Every structure is written in structure tokens, then in C-alpha cells.
Amino acid sequence: MIYGRIEFRANPFHYDLQFDSRITLVRGDSATGKTYLYQLLEDVKQLEEYRDIRLLNYKSDDFHGTLKSYRDKFIVIDNADILLENEDRRFINFESSNQYLLFLRNCDGLNVSAESFTVLEERRYDVSLRKELVGA
Amino acid sequence: MVYLYTEKQENENWILKNDVYFNLHTGNQPFTEQDKEAIFQIDKARVTQDAHIETKYGIGTVRNLSTGCKTYLNVLKNPGKVVGANECGGNVLTLLFALDDIRLYMNRPERFDIKEDVRIMINDRDLVVGKRGYELWWSSEYERRAKDDLWEN
């Protein structure tokens, strides 16, 4: 694991994101703040302690080639449902030096566990990743 | 009737990159009261008179709306086009499947509420009704894909 936890404050919000799987999927309803989190991480990765974060979305140049070039990185992918192809999913499965935070609904072809499925939850400006599958 | 397509096509009548299409086209059109109500219902965002939005995350532009909200507006404001709904959460899908005469692309099922009387024409071939019809169709489709080893993204 590159990061077991990413914690930061972006007023008025406090983010405390804990990861128990090499591949974390963030799903849930629309408008729960997934893309907003992605945008915050663009700034958070400028901090020394989070320098291994890499971000990819629909605006990324050469998405597939860039993804495959990463090693030992914490890779965040927004819009993953329209970006990930079968070959990308295989890379994510087998390039185990990377950790992934995927804003993705379709987990077909990914080696995920019950720990992988999360939804963003905000309570009184505290934002965390809640496990989607409880007791699975 | 909801027209649902499960096999991807890429042509000018299909909108697959909802953020891009919204930012370049749909978002530049004037918003009706119906649009504004949808924006508030989905994103809890208020559209101001100068076409900005106010949300709990702050003040922004319509480009800052969620992908699900942009998808809903792409459907609403582009009748006749097939719009990709794979990035939508259950809250938006429930709203979409309450609309009439719309065309959606989804290559996998999602759990969400569909009213019992909603008629869904799948791939211009199979007519199903309501949530039960939708789920039964996807069950048989997954069996077919597994049998034929036809997994797609």
C-alpha cells in the first residue's frame, strides 16, 4: 500500500480517507462529491507527504499509456467507467506496485474484494469513505 | 417509453462523454425552470441569474455540476440522442427512467428504483416492463455473455 490513509482539510471540509485494499472503488449516488474530491487531490498531491499521488481523468493526454507508465504510485482515476478498457483493468490487477482509487461503478474484470467497495460520506463537513458492502 | 441500448456505438447521435458534451454544448444553452429544478434535485445547486451555481462546495459555474447531473441535462436537452448513463448513480437513473421517450446507453445493470409501469425497449428488440422486467433481462444477458465469453467494457 502506498497510503493507508489520506487526511487533509479543505475548509469547511475535513477529509479522512482510509484504505484497506490496494484497489478502492468509490461508487454511490451521483453528486456525492467524487469529482470535487478529485479536484482537491490535484492540490493535495503538491504536499510533500502525498507526492506519490497521480491523477487521471477524461482530460488526461494519452490516458492508457500514462497509466501503464506508473510504478509505486497512488493512482486516482475519475470518469473511470468511460476510460478503462480491458487492458487497463489487467494492468491494474497485475501491476501490484501501484495503489488505486477509482471513481468507478463497473468492477468487471478487476480483482477486488469486499473491502474495495466504498461510498463517499459527509457528516457535518467530515468526509470519509464508508464501506459499501458490510459483512460481505 | 425508455429506449435502452447495451451495445456501444460511436456516431454523432450518441453522447458518450457527458462532461465534454455538456461543457461544449448543453451547458451553453439557457436553462429552463425544469432544468433548474433538476439541478437542485440532483446536485442541491441553485442556478443564479448570471448562470453561476451555488452549492455547499462554494460558487462555481455549470461546468462544476456533477457528471450525473450533466448526463440528466444532456438527455433532457438533446431529444433523439442516445446518451451514455454508465457514470450515473441510482439517484439520477431513477429520475431518467421516469422520463418518456428518451434513449440511453448502459452496458451493465445498476440497482435503482424503476416504477412498475415503465416500459423499456432494449436494443430495439426486447420490451420489458418495470424494475422486475429490467432485472430479469439483465440476468439473462449476463448468462448469455458468460456462455459466449463476451465480456465488454
XYZ file of C-alpha atoms in Angstrom:
289
model
C 0.000 0.000 0.000
C 1.281 3.441 -0.870
C -1.127 5.208 1.514
C -3.242 3.584 4.209
C -4.796 6.950 4.904
C -5.063 10.354 3.275
C -6.115 13.134 5.603
C -6.410 16.834 4.842
C -8.532 19.866 5.499
C -10.181 21.893 2.752
C -12.377 24.375 4.556
C -15.094 23.864 5.521
C -14.466 20.138 4.938
C -12.180 17.687 6.684
C -11.279 14.591 4.658
C -10.173 11.385 6.371
C -9.875 8.664 3.756
C -8.787 5.219 4.927
C -7.836 2.444 2.533
C -7.941 -1.265 3.314
C -7.459 -2.571 -0.191
C -4.964 -1.938 -2.972
C -7.939 -1.166 -5.213
C -10.625 1.125 -3.801
C -13.755 1.829 -5.790
C -15.877 4.879 -4.947
C -19.460 4.422 -6.090
C -22.822 5.556 -4.726
C -25.230 8.210 -5.923
C -24.317 10.989 -8.300
C -23.384 14.345 -6.738
C -21.768 12.934 -3.607
C -18.569 14.870 -4.258
C -16.403 12.423 -6.172
C -15.201 14.875 -8.788
C -14.855 17.587 -6.131
C -12.556 15.238 -4.186
C -10.586 14.600 -7.375
C -10.119 18.352 -7.798
C -8.977 18.724 -4.182
C -6.449 15.923 -4.668
C -4.927 17.920 -7.520
C -3.799 20.352 -4.820
C -3.167 17.799 -2.074
C -0.638 15.988 -4.254
C 1.508 19.117 -4.184
C 2.166 18.411 -0.488
C 5.405 16.549 0.211
C 3.724 13.688 2.069
C 1.346 12.996 -0.825
C 3.794 13.383 -3.693
C 3.099 9.839 -4.929
C -0.473 10.685 -5.937
C -1.130 10.658 -9.677
C -4.416 11.822 -11.182
C -6.094 10.801 -14.416
C -9.470 11.751 -15.879
C -11.146 12.332 -19.233
C -8.932 15.354 -19.826
C -5.684 13.375 -19.491
C -3.499 13.102 -22.572
C -2.685 9.519 -23.597
C -4.659 8.081 -20.685
C -3.815 4.425 -21.384
C -0.090 5.000 -21.990
C 0.251 7.250 -18.963
C -1.472 4.733 -16.704
C 0.849 1.955 -17.833
C 3.918 4.093 -17.167
C 3.255 4.360 -13.424
C 5.023 2.308 -10.763
C 4.860 2.697 -6.963
C 2.178 5.363 -7.254
C -1.248 6.108 -5.723
C -3.342 6.469 -8.855
C -6.685 8.266 -8.791
C -8.940 7.867 -11.834
C -12.104 9.915 -12.281
C -14.587 9.041 -15.056
C -13.177 5.517 -14.910
C -16.352 3.967 -16.317
C -15.756 5.598 -19.674
C -11.950 5.405 -19.608
C -10.943 1.927 -18.504
C -10.581 -0.708 -21.187
C -9.922 -4.404 -20.628
C -6.173 -3.923 -20.990
C -6.175 -1.162 -18.357
C -8.065 -3.432 -15.977
C -5.484 -6.164 -16.498
C -2.684 -3.673 -15.790
C -4.408 -2.588 -12.575
C -4.721 -6.229 -11.486
C -1.174 -7.260 -12.221
C 0.944 -4.137 -11.618
C 0.836 -4.576 -7.884
C 3.321 -1.816 -7.046
C 0.546 0.748 -7.558
C -2.458 1.533 -5.366
C -5.692 2.721 -6.931
C -8.592 4.984 -6.004
C -11.117 4.552 -8.801
C -14.312 6.535 -9.256
C -15.867 3.556 -10.970
C -19.149 1.644 -10.895
C -18.376 -1.291 -13.180
C -15.913 -3.610 -11.417
C -15.993 -6.313 -14.125
C -12.517 -7.702 -14.731
C -10.929 -6.216 -11.617
C -9.528 -8.254 -8.749
C -11.499 -6.575 -5.989
C -12.625 -7.683 -2.534
C -15.441 -6.622 -0.240
C -13.029 -4.054 1.217
C -12.772 -2.376 -2.167
C -16.317 -1.043 -2.395
C -16.871 2.346 -0.798
C -19.075 5.411 -0.987
C -18.173 8.968 -0.029
C -19.976 10.014 3.109
C -20.168 13.522 4.566
C -21.362 14.216 8.095
C -21.131 17.752 9.401
C -18.323 18.550 6.967
C -16.368 15.400 7.903
C -15.862 13.352 4.759
C -14.848 9.689 4.787
C -15.071 6.517 2.734
C -17.782 4.236 4.067
C -17.648 0.552 3.161
C -20.464 -0.233 0.764
C -20.596 -3.956 1.466
C -20.989 -4.564 5.180
C -20.451 -8.102 6.414
C -19.699 -9.450 2.955
C -41.024 4.504 -23.279
C -37.328 4.351 -22.382
C -35.155 3.101 -25.242
C -32.138 1.340 -23.770
C -29.097 0.237 -25.745
C -26.473 -2.112 -24.338
C -24.077 -2.303 -27.293
C -21.876 0.747 -27.765
C -21.956 2.712 -30.990
C -19.868 5.746 -31.764
C -21.611 8.206 -34.048
C -22.869 11.776 -33.918
C -26.210 10.748 -32.429
C -24.558 9.194 -29.382
C -23.265 11.161 -26.403
C -20.765 9.006 -24.528
C -18.540 11.662 -22.926
C -21.147 13.530 -20.941
C -18.817 16.038 -19.299
C -17.304 17.067 -22.609
C -20.627 17.303 -24.428
C -22.211 19.275 -21.608
C -19.295 21.679 -21.263
C -19.151 22.353 -25.006
C -22.830 22.252 -25.974
C -25.625 21.621 -23.468
C -24.249 23.901 -20.767
C -24.218 26.868 -23.126
C -27.975 26.758 -23.682
C -30.372 28.743 -21.462
C -31.734 26.755 -18.542
C -35.480 26.350 -18.148
C -37.221 26.160 -14.806
C -37.417 22.375 -15.310
C -33.637 22.279 -15.810
C -33.063 24.350 -12.676
C -35.332 22.114 -10.630
C -33.385 19.065 -11.806
C -30.083 20.758 -10.958
C -31.342 21.474 -7.458
C -32.798 17.993 -7.012
C -29.628 16.186 -8.104
C -26.794 18.490 -7.034
C -28.576 20.669 -4.463
C -27.259 23.548 -6.556
C -29.023 26.840 -7.136
C -28.559 28.489 -10.520
C -28.048 32.228 -10.131
C -29.217 34.921 -12.539
C -25.739 35.199 -14.040
C -25.676 31.435 -14.733
C -23.381 30.512 -11.864
C -24.234 27.799 -9.354
C -24.182 27.851 -5.581
C -23.566 24.587 -3.740
C -22.223 23.504 -0.377
C -18.814 23.371 -2.073
C -18.993 27.054 -2.965
C -19.824 29.161 -6.018
C -18.928 27.799 -9.420
C -20.107 27.512 -12.977
C -22.316 24.909 -14.602
C -19.107 23.120 -15.595
C -18.827 22.198 -11.908
C -22.084 20.237 -11.879
C -21.772 16.522 -11.198
C -21.388 14.155 -14.136
C -24.724 12.598 -13.203
C -26.450 15.971 -13.338
C -24.778 16.811 -16.654
C -25.930 13.470 -18.029
C -29.514 14.153 -16.972
C -29.423 17.568 -18.655
C -27.823 16.097 -21.785
C -30.797 13.719 -22.012
C -33.353 16.437 -21.291
C -31.976 18.988 -23.732
C -30.924 16.710 -26.578
C -34.012 14.701 -27.522
C -33.364 11.939 -30.003
C -29.751 11.393 -28.998
C -28.587 8.248 -27.224
C -26.855 9.309 -24.012
C -24.417 7.147 -22.058
C -25.588 6.575 -18.493
C -22.819 4.333 -17.187
C -21.497 7.099 -14.916
C -24.875 7.792 -13.288
C -25.697 6.830 -9.732
C -29.009 5.312 -8.733
C -30.487 8.704 -7.825
C -30.057 10.015 -11.373
C -31.071 6.757 -13.040
C -34.352 6.773 -11.122
C -35.061 10.257 -12.474
C -34.036 9.288 -16.002
C -36.270 6.215 -16.059
C -39.213 8.415 -15.063
C -38.840 10.393 -18.316
C -40.634 9.447 -21.516
C -39.208 8.910 -24.993
C -35.547 9.009 -24.038
C -32.588 6.971 -25.304
C -29.871 5.673 -23.006
C -26.755 3.527 -23.347
C -25.814 1.278 -20.417
C -23.556 -1.756 -20.782
C -24.242 -3.114 -17.314
C -27.111 -3.118 -14.815
C -27.354 -0.801 -11.839
C -29.595 -1.099 -8.796
C -32.133 1.714 -8.650
C -35.858 2.248 -8.414
C -37.935 1.925 -11.563
C -41.693 2.347 -11.432
C -43.706 -0.775 -12.192
C -45.367 0.665 -15.278
C -42.256 1.993 -17.034
C -41.867 0.422 -20.463
C -38.299 -0.205 -21.579
C -37.379 -1.198 -25.115
C -33.957 -2.813 -25.060
C -31.819 -2.781 -28.212
C -34.938 -2.064 -30.319
C -35.840 -5.715 -29.783
C -36.944 -6.681 -26.280
C -39.787 -4.886 -24.494
C -39.720 -5.209 -20.700
C -41.810 -3.515 -18.026
C -40.709 -2.071 -14.691
C -37.836 -2.945 -12.396
C -38.579 -6.659 -12.467
C -38.519 -6.775 -16.250
C -35.276 -4.776 -16.294
C -33.553 -7.081 -13.792
C -34.743 -10.273 -15.483
C -33.445 -9.021 -18.822
C -30.011 -8.290 -17.351
C -29.907 -11.700 -15.647
C -30.411 -13.446 -18.958
C -27.962 -11.066 -20.661
C -25.235 -11.904 -18.139
C -25.900 -15.604 -18.659
C -25.545 -15.054 -22.403
C -22.289 -13.113 -22.007
C -20.843 -15.760 -19.691
C -21.852 -18.546 -22.059
C -20.440 -16.758 -25.094
C -17.465 -15.307 -23.210
C -18.490 -11.842 -24.372
C -17.338 -9.541 -21.622
C -17.040 -5.953 -22.708
C -16.268 -2.587 -21.188
